[in-house]
Coordinates of C-alpha atoms in Angstrom, one line a residue:
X1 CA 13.1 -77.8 7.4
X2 CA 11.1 -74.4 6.7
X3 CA 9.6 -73.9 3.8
X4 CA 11.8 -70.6 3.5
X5 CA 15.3 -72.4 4.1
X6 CA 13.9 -75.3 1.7
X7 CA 11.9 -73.5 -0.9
X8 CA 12.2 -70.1 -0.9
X9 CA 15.9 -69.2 -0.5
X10 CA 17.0 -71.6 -3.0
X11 CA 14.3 -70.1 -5.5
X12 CA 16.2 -66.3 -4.8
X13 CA 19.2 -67.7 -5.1
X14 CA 19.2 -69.4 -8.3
X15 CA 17.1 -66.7 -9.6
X16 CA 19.6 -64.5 -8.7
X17 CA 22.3 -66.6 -10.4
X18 CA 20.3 -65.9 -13.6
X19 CA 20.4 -61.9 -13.0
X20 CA 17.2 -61.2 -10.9
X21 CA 19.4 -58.9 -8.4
X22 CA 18.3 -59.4 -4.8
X23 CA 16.8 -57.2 -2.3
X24 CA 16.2 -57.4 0.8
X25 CA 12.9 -56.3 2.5
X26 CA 14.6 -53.5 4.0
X27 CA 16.2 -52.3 1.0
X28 CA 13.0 -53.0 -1.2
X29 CA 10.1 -51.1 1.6
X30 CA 12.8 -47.6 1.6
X31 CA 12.7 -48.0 -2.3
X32 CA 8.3 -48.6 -2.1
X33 CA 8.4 -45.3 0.0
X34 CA 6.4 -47.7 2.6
X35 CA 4.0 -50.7 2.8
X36 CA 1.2 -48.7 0.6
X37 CA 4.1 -48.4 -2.1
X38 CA 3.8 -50.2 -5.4
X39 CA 6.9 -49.5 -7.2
X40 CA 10.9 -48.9 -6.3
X41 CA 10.1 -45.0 -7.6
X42 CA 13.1 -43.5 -8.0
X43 CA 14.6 -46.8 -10.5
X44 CA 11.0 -46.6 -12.4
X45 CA 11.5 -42.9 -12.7
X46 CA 15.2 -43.4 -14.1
X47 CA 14.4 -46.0 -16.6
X48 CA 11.9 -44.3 -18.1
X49 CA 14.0 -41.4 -18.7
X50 CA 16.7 -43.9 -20.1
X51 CA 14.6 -45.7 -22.3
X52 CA 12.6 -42.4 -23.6
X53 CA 15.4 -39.8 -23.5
X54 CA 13.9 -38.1 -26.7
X55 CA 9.9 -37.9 -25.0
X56 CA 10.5 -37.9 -21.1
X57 CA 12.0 -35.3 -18.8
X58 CA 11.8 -35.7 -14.9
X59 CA 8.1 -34.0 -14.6
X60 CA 6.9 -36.4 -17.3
X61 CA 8.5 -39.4 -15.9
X62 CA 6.5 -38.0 -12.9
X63 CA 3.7 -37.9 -14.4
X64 CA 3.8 -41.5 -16.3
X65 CA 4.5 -42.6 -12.6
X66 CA 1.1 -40.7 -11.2
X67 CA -0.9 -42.1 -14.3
X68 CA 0.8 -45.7 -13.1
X69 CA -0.7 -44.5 -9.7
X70 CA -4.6 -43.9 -10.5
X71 CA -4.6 -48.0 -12.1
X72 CA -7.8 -49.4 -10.8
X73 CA -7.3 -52.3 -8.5
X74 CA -9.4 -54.9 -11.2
X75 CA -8.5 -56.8 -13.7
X76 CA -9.3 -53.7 -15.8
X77 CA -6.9 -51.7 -14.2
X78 CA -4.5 -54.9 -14.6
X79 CA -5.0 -54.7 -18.3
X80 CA -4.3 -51.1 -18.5
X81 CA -1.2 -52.2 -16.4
X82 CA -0.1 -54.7 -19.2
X83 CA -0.7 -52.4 -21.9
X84 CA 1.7 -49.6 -20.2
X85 CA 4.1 -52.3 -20.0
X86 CA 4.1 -53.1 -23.7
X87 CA 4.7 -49.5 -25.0
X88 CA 1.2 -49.1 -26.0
X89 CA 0.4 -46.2 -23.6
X90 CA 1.4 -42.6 -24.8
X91 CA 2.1 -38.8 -23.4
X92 CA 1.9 -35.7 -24.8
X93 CA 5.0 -33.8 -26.4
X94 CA 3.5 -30.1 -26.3
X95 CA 6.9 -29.2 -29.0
X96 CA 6.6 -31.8 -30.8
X97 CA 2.4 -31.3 -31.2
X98 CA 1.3 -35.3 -31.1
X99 CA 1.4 -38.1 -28.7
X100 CA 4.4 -40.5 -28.2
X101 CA 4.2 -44.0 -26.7
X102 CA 6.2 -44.5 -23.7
X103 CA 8.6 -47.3 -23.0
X104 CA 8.5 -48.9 -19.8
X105 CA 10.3 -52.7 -20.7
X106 CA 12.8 -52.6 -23.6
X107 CA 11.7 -56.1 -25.3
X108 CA 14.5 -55.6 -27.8
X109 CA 17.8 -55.8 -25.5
X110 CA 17.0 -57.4 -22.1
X111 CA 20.3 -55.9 -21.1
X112 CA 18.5 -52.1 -20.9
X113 CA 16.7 -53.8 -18.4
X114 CA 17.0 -53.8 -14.6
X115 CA 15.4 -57.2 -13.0
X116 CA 15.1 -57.8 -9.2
X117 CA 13.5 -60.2 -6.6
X118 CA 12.6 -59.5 -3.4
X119 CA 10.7 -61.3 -1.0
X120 CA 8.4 -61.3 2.1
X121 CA 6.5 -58.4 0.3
X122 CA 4.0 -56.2 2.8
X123 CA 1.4 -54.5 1.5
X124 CA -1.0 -52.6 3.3
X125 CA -4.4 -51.9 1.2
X126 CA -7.4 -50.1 2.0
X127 CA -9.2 -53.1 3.9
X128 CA -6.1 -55.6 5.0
X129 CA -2.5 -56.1 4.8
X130 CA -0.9 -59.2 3.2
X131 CA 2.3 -60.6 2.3
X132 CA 3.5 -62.4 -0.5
X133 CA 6.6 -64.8 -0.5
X134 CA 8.6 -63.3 -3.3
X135 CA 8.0 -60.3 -5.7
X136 CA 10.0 -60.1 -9.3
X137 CA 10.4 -56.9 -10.5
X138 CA 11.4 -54.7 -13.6
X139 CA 12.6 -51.8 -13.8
X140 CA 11.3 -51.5 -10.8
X141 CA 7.9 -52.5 -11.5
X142 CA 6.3 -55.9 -10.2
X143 CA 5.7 -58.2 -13.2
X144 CA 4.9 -62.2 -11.0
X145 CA 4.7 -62.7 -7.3
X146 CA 5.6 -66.5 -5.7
X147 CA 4.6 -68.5 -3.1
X148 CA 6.6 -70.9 -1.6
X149 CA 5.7 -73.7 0.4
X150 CA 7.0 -76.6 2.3
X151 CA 7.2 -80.0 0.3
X152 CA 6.4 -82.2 3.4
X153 CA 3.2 -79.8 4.0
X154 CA -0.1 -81.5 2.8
X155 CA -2.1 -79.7 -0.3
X156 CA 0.8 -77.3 0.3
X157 CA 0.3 -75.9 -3.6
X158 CA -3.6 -75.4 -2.7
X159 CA -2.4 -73.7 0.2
X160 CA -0.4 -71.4 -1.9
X161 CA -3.1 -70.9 -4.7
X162 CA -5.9 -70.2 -2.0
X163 CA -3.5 -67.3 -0.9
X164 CA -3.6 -65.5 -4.2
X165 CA -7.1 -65.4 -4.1
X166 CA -7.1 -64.3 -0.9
X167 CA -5.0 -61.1 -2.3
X168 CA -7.0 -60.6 -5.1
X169 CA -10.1 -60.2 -2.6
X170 CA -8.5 -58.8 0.9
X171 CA -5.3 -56.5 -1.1
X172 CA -6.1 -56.4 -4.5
X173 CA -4.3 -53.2 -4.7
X174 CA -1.0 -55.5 -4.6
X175 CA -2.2 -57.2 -7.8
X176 CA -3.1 -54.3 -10.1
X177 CA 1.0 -54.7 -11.5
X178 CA 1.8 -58.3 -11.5
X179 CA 0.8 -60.0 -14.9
X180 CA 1.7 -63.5 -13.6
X181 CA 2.3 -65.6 -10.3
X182 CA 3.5 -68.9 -9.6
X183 CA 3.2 -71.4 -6.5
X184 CA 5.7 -74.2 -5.8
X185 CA 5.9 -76.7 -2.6
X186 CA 9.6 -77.8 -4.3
X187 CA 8.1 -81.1 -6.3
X188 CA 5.3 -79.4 -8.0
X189 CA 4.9 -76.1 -9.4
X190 CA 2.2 -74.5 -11.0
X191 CA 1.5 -70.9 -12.9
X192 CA -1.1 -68.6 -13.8
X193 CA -2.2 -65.3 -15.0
X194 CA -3.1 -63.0 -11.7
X195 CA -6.9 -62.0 -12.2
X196 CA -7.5 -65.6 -13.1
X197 CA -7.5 -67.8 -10.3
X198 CA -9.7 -70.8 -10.7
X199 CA -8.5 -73.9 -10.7
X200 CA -8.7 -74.7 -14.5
X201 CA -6.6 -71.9 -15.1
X202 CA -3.7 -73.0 -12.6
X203 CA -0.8 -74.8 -15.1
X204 CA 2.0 -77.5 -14.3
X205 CA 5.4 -76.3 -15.7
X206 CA 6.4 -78.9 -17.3
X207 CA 10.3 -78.6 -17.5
X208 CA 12.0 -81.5 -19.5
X209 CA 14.4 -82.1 -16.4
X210 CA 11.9 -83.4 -13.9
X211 CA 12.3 -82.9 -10.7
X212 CA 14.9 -80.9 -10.8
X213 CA 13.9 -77.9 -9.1
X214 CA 16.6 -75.5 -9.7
X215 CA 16.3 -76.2 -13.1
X216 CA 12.7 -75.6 -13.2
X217 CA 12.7 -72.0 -11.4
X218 CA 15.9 -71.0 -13.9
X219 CA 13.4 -71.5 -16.8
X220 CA 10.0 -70.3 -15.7
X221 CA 12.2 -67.3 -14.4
X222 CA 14.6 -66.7 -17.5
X223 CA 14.6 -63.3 -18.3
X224 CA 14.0 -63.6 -22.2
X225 CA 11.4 -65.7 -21.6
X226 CA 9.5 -64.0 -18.9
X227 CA 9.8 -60.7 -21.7
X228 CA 7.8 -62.7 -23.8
X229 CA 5.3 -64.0 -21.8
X230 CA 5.1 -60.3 -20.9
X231 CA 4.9 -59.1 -24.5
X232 CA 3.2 -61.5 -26.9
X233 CA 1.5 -64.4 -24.4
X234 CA -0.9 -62.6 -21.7
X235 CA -4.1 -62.1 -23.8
X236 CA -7.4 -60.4 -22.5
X237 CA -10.8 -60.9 -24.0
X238 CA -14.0 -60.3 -23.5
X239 CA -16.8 -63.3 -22.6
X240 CA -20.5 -63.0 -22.3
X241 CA -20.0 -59.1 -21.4
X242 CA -17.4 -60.0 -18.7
X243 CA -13.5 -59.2 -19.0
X244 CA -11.3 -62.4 -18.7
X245 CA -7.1 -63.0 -18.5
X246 CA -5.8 -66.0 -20.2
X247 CA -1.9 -66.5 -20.3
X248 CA -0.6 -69.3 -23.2
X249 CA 0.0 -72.9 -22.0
X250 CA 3.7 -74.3 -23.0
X251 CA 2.6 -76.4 -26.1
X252 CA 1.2 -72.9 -27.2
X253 CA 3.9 -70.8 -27.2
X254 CA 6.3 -73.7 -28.7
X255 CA 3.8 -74.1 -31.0
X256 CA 3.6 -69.9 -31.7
X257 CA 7.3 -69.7 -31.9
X258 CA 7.7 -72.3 -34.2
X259 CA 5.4 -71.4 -36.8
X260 CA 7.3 -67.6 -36.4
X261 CA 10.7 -69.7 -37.2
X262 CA 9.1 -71.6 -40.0
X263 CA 7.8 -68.8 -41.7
X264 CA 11.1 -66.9 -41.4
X265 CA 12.9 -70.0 -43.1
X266 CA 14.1 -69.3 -46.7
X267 CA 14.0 -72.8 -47.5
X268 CA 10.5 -74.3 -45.7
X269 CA 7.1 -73.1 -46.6
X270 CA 4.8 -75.6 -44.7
X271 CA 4.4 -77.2 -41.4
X272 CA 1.9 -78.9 -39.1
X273 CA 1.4 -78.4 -35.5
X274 CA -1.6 -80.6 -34.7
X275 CA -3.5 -79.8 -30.7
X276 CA -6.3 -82.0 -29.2
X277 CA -9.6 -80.8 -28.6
X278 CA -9.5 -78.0 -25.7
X279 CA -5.8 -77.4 -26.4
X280 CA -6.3 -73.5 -27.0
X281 CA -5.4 -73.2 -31.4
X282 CA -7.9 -70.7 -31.3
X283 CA -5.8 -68.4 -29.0
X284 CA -2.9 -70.1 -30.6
X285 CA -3.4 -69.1 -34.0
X286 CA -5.2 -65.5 -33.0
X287 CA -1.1 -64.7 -31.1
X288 CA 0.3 -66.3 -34.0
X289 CA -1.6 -64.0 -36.5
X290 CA -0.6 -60.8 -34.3
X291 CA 3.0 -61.9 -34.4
X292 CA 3.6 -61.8 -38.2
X293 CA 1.2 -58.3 -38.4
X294 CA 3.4 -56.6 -35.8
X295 CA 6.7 -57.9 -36.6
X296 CA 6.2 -57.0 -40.0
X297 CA 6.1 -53.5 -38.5
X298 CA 9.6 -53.5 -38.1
X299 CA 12.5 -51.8 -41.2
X300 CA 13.1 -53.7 -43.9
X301 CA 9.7 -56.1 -43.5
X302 CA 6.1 -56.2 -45.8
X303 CA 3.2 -56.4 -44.1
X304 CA 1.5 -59.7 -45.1
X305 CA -1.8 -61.5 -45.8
X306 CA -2.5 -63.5 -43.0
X307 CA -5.2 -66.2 -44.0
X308 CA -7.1 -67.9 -41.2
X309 CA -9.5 -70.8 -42.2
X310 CA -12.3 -72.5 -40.2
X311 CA -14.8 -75.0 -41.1
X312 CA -18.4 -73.9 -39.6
X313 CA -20.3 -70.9 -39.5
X314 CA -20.1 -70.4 -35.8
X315 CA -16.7 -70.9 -35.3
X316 CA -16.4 -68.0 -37.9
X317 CA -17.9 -65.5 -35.5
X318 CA -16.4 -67.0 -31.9
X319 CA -13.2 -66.4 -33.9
X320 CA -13.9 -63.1 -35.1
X321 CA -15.0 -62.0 -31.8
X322 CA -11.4 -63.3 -30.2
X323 CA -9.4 -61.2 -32.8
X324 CA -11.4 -57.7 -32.1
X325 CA -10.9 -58.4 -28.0
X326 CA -7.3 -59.5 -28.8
X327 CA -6.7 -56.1 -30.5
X328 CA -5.9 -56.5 -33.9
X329 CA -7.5 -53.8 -35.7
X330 CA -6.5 -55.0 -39.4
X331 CA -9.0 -57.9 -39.8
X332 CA -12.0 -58.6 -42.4
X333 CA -14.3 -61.7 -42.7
X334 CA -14.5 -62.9 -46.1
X335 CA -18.7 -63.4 -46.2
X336 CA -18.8 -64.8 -49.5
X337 CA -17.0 -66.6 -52.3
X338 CA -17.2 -63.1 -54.2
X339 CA -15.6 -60.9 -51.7
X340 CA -12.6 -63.6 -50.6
X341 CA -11.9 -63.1 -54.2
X342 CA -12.2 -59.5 -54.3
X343 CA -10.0 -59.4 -51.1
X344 CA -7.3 -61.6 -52.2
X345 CA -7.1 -59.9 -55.8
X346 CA -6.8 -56.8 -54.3
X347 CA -3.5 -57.4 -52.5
X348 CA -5.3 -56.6 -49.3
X349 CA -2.3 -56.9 -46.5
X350 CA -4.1 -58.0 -42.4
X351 CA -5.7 -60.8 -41.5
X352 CA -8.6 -62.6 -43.2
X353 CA -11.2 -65.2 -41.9
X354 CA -12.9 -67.3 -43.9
X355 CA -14.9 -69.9 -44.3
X356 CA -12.3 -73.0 -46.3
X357 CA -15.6 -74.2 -48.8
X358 CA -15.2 -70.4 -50.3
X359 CA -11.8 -71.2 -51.7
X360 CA -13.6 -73.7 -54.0
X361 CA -13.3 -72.5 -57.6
X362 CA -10.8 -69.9 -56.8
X363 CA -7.8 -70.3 -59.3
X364 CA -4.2 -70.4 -57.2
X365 CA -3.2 -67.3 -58.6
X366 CA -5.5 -65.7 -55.7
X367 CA -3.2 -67.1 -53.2
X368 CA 0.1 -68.1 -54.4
X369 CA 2.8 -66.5 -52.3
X370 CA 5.3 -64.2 -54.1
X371 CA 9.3 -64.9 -54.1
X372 CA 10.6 -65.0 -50.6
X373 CA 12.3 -62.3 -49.6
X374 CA 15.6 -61.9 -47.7
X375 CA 15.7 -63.3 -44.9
X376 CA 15.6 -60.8 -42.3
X377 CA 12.2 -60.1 -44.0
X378 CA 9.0 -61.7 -43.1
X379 CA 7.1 -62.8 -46.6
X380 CA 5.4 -60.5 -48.3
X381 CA 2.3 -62.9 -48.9
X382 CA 2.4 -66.0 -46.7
X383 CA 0.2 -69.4 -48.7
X384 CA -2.9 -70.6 -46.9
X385 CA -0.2 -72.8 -45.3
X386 CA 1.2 -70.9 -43.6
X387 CA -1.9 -70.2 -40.8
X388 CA -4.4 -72.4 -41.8
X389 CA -6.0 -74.3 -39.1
X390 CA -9.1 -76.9 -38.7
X391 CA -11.1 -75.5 -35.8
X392 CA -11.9 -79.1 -34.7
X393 CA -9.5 -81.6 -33.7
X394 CA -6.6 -79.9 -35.1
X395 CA -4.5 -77.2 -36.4
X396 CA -1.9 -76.7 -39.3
X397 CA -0.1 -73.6 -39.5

């Protein structure tokens, strides 16, 4: 068998079953306006007047589809990309006199939505053409490309994962969109963020029905969760001067949602979620910490005290470094005993790092949390419990 009558068409099939629409390549090249195309235009151009009916007539749509245009075949321009995605990009309002961030993905209701897959995707670059397997779009923009190859093919899934790079080098104009890809020979299949294709960065998804593979494509492709990979688990930073992609392993986003939940709960007010060494709780606890400062954006919610604890001096400053390239603006180092105190006492409401020896001699009062709050609330001023973590071995949040 082929690995498109064995692997591929089951994969658009039962991703279809699950509400990515199919189109064929046909259908999908009219809607690109041709093989240089990187959007269906005229579905991009209606959403956006859907989900911004207050901020975007048709010549703004336009232009928010020209600005989508310019993105720089990089990772850069793949960041920009992702923030667009997530709302955080804006456009002038000349009578309304200030900028107002454009929606591109409703998050909220999935159902606002419009998700479709399409395979054997052309694109023709400025240097070469290339094709990828299967394209997953919404609202008619490209969000994770597939390969599929066949199981009975040897090192099929290196195969697969030496054709993204090839993309990224030959076509990278077909990558500035898609956030993540995936590559599957049937028994195995592995993930990553695009822009990061080395080998250490390529993850098993490890479904709980093994080798099942219909099950396995239904829940790396679900629609909610693909909106949060989208949203909350794609995180760019900066290394030695260079700009690096990094999408959350599994046992980090279980461990991210769960913490969410457990500080939600009424009743509970501590938990444990202990990783190995080289597990990611850095990254864990940075997307945890933005979570519970933009959630508590929301009606109804307090902004709260976030408390982040390490044990050494250096791992104070890698941290620090993390939050300002993960984007959270709110965030102050406690340098000394003194000025934990003075930020504590003064009901200071973002994120704090410190060192945990300068909570010696502070009385509790510092750091007790308030009375919860309703429910639908997040708490006002979370214990040291609730994000504390030992930058070691393990973390407790």
């Amino acid at each position: 068998m082929s690995e498109r009558s064995s692997v591929q068409n089951p994969m658009l099939r039962y991703v279809d079953q699950i509400g990515w629409h199919y189109v064929s390549p046909k259908d999908a090249l009219l809607l690109r306006g041709g093989e240089a195309g990187l959007y269906f235009s005229d579905i991009l151009l209606a959403q956006l007047q859907k989900l911004n009916p207050a901020v975007l007539d048709p010549s703004r749509a336009s232009e928010i589809l020209r600005k989508l245009n310019l993105l720089r075949p990089s990772i850069e321009g793949n960041r920009d990309a992702l923030s667009w995605l997530r709302g955080e990009q804006s456009i002038y309002v000349p009578e309304e006199n200030r900028e107002r961030n454009v929606q591109l993905i409703d998050f909220d209701f999935p159902e606002n939505n419009i998700f479709q897959v399409t395979d054997e995707w052309k694109h023709k670059g400025a240097a070469f053409p290339n094709r990828a397997d299967a394209v997953f779009l919404i609202n008619g923009i490209p969000v994770a490309l597939a390969e599929t190859k066949n199981a009975e093919k040897r090192d099929g899934a290196a195969e697969g994962m030496t054709q993204i790079r090839r993309y990224h080098l030959e076509t990278p104009e077909m990558l500035i969109l898609p956030q993540v890809f995936e590559v599957t020979e049937l028994i195995k299949f592995f993930y990553g963020a695009t822009w990061s294709t080395s080998r250490k960065n390529l993850f098993n998804w490890k479904d709980v029905v093994q080798g099942d593979y219909e099950h396995t494509v239904k829940t790396f492709f679900d629609q909610k969760r693909i909106l949060k990979v989208l949203h909350d688990y794609i995180i760019f930073l900066s290394r030695d001067d260079d700009l690096v992609k990094i999408i959350l392993r599994q046992h980090q986003t279980r461990a991210v949602e769960k913490v969410i939940a457990r500080v939600r709960d009424p009743e509970k007010r501590r938990g444990l979620v202990w990783h190995t060494q080289g597990s990611g709780k850095t990254l864990t606890m940075i997307t945890i910490a933005s979570k519970l400062l933009r959630e508590s954006q929301g009606a109804g919610a307090e902004k709260p005290t976030v408390l982040m604890l390490v044990d050494r001096t250096e791992l104070e400053s890698q941290l620090f470094k993390n939050i300002a390239g993960y984007g959270i603006g709110s965030a102050q180092i406690a340098s000394s005993k003194r000025e934990l105190r003075k930020i504590l006492s003064s009901d200071y409401r973002g994120l704090v790092v410190s060192m945990i020896h300068k909570f010696e001699d502070i009385p509790t009062t510092f750091w007790q949390p308030s009375p919860m709050p309703p429910t639908s609330a997040l708490p006002a001023r979370p214990s040291t419990g609730s994000l504390r973590a030992k930058a070691h071995s393990r973390s407790s949040a």
